[in-house]
CSV table of C-alpha atoms in Angstrom, one decimal:
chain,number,residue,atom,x,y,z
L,10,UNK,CA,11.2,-1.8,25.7
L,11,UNK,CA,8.0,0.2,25.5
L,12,UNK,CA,7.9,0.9,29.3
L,13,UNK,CA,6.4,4.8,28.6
L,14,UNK,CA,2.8,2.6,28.0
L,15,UNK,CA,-0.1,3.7,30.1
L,16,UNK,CA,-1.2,-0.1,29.7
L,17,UNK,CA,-0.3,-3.4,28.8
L,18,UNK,CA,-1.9,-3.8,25.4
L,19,UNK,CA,-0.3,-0.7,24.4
L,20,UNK,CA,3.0,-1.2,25.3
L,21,UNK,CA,2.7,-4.7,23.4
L,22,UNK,CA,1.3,-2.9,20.3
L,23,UNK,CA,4.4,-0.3,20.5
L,24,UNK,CA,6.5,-3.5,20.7
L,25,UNK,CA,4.9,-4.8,17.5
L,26,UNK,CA,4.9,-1.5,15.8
L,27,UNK,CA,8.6,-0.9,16.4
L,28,UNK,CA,9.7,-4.3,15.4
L,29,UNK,CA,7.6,-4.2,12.2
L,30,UNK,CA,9.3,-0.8,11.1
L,31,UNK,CA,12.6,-2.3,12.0
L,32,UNK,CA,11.8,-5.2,9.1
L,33,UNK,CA,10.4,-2.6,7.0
L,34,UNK,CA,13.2,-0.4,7.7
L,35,UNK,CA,15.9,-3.2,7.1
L,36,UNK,CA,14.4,-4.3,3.9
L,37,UNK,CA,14.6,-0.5,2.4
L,38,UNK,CA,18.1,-0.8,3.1
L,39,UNK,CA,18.8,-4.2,1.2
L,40,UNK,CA,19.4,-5.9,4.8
L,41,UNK,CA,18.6,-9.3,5.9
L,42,UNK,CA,14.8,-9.8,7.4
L,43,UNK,CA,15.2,-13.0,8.4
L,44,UNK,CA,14.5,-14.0,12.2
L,45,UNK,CA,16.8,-15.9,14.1
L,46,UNK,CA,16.0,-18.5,17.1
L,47,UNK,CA,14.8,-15.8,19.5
L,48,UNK,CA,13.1,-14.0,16.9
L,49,UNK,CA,15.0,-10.9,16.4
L,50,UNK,CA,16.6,-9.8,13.7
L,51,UNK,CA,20.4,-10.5,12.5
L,52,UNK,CA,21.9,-8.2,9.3
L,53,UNK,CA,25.1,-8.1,8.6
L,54,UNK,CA,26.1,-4.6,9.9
L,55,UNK,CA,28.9,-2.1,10.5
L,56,UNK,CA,29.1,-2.1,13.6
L,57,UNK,CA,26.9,-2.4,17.1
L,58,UNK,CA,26.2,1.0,17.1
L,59,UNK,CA,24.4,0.8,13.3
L,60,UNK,CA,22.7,-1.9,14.8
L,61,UNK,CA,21.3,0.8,17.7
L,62,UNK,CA,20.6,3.4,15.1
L,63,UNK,CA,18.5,1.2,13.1
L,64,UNK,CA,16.4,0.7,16.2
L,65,UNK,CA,15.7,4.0,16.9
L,66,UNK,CA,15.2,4.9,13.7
L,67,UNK,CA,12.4,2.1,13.5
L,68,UNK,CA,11.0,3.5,17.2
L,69,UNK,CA,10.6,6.7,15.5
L,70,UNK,CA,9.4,5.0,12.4
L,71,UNK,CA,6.8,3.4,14.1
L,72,UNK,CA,5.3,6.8,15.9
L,73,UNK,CA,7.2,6.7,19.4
L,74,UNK,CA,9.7,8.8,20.8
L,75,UNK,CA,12.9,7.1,21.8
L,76,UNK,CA,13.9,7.6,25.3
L,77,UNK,CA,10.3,8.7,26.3
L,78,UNK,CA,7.7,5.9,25.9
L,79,UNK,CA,10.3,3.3,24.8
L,80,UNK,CA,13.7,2.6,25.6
L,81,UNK,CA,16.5,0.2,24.2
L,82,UNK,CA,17.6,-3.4,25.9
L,83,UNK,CA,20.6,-5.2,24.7
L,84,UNK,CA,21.6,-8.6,25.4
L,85,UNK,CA,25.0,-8.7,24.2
L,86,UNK,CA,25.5,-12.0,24.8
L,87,UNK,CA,29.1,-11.4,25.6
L,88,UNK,CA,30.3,-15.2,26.6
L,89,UNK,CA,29.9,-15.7,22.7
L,90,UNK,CA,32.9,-13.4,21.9
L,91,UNK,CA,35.1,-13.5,24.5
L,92,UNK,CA,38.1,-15.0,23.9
L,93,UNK,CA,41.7,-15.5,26.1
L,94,UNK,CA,40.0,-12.2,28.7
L,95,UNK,CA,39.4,-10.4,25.9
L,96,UNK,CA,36.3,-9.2,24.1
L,97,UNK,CA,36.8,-9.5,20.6
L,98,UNK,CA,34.7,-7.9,18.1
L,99,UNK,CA,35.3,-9.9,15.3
L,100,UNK,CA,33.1,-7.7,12.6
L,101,UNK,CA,34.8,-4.4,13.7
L,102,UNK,CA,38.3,-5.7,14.4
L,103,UNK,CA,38.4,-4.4,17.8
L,104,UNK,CA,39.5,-6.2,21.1
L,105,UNK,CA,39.0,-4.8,24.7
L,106,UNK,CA,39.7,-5.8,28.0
L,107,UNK,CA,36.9,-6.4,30.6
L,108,UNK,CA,37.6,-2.6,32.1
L,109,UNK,CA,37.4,-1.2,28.0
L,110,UNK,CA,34.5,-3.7,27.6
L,111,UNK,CA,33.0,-1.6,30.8
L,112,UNK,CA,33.7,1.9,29.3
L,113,UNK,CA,32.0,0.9,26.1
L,114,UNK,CA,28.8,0.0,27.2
L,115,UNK,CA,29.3,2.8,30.0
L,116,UNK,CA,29.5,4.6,26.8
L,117,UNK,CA,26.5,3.4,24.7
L,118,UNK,CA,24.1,4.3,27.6
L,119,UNK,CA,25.3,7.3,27.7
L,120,UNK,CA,24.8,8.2,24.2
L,121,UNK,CA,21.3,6.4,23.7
L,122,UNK,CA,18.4,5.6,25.6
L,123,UNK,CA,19.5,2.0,26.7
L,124,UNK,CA,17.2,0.6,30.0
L,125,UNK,CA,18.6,-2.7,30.5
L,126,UNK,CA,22.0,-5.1,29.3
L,127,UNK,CA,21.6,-8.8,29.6
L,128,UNK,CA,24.6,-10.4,29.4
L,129,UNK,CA,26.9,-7.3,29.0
L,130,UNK,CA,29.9,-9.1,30.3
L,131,UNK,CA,30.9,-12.8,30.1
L,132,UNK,CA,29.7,-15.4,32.4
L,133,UNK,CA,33.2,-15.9,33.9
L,134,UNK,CA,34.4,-12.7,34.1
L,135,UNK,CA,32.9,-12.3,37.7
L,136,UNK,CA,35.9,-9.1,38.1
L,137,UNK,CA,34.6,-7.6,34.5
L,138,UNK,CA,30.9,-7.6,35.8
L,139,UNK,CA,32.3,-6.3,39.0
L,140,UNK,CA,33.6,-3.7,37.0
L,141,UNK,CA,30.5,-2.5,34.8
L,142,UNK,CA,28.1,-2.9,37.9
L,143,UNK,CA,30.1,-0.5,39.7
L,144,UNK,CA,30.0,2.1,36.7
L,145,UNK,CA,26.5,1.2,35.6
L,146,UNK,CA,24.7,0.0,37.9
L,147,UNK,CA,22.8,2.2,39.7
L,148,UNK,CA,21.1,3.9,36.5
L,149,UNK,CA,20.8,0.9,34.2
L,150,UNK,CA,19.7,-3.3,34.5
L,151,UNK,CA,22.2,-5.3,34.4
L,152,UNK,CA,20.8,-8.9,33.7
L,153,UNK,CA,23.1,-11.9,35.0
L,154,UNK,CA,21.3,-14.4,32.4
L,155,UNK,CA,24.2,-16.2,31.8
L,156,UNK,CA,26.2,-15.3,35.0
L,157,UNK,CA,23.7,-16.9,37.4
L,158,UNK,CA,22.1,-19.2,34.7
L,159,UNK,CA,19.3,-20.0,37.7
L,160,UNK,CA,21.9,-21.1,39.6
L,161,UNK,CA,21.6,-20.5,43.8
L,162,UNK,CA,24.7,-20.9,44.5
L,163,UNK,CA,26.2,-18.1,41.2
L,164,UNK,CA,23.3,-15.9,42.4
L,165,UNK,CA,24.7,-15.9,45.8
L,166,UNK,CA,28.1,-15.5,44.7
L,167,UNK,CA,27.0,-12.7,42.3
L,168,UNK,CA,25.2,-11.0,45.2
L,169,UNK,CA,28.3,-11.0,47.6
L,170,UNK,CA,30.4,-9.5,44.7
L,171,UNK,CA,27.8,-7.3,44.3
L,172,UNK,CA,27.9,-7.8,40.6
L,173,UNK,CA,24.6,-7.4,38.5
L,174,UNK,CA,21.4,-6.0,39.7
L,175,UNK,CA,19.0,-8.6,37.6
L,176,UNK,CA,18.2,-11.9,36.9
């Protein structure tokens, strides 16, 4: 998210920038380039955290300082991989619970720049978002896409659980 921009045009040009060194930077590497559905990028990687090095290696790449004039936004989409309350990361062999689900991304924003995670928790898991909003909420968005799906009645749910902070 270029959100250091003193203007719109220029924060759309660091967008472009950065995602153009990402595919520049993927292709070094031997990774996939292609673009998926949404139009991001989808290598097969390590881990999630290669996936958030490779980013701000591309920020810095393309001339910008991570942290300062742009910033990273996830959308985990987390109801893809959540399976019997847990969240299994198939790719790294690792399961957690919603509260270790939490911690991690507790974790992530800690050790990068991160702004904003859509979808950090599963749509269902109304005590897991409970959980991370209460740890992360105050410092970073937390975007309900799939928890209030434009739904009035999930929104006002989510807002008398006070889980989330976006949608």
């Amino acid at each position: 998210m270029p959100v250091g921009m003193p203007s719109f045009r220029e924060a759309w040009r660091a967008g472009a920038e950065t995602f153009h060194a990402l595919r520049s930077t993927l292709k070094q590497r031997g990774l996939s380039t292609g673009v998926g559905d949404e139009g991001g990028f989808a290598p097969n990687l390590k881990s999630n955290v290669q996936a958030i090095e490779l980013v701000l290696e591309a920020i810095t790449k393309a001339g910008y300082k991570a942290g300062d004039n742009v910033l990273i936004a996830l959308d985990c989409a987390s109801t893809e991989f959540f399976k019997n309350g847990k969240y299994v990361y198939e790719g790294e062999g690792k399961s957690r619970d919603p509260e270790a689900q939490a911690s991690y991304l507790a974790d992530l924003c800690k050790r990068y720049p991160i702004i904003s995670i859509e979808d950090g928790m599963a749509e269902d898991d109304w005590a897991g978002w409970k959980i991370l909003t209460d740890k992360i909420g105050k410092s970073v968005q937390l975007v309900g896409d799939d928890l209030f799906v434009t739904n009035e009645k999930r929104l006002r749910e989510g807002i008398e659980k006070g889980v989330g902070n976006a949608i």
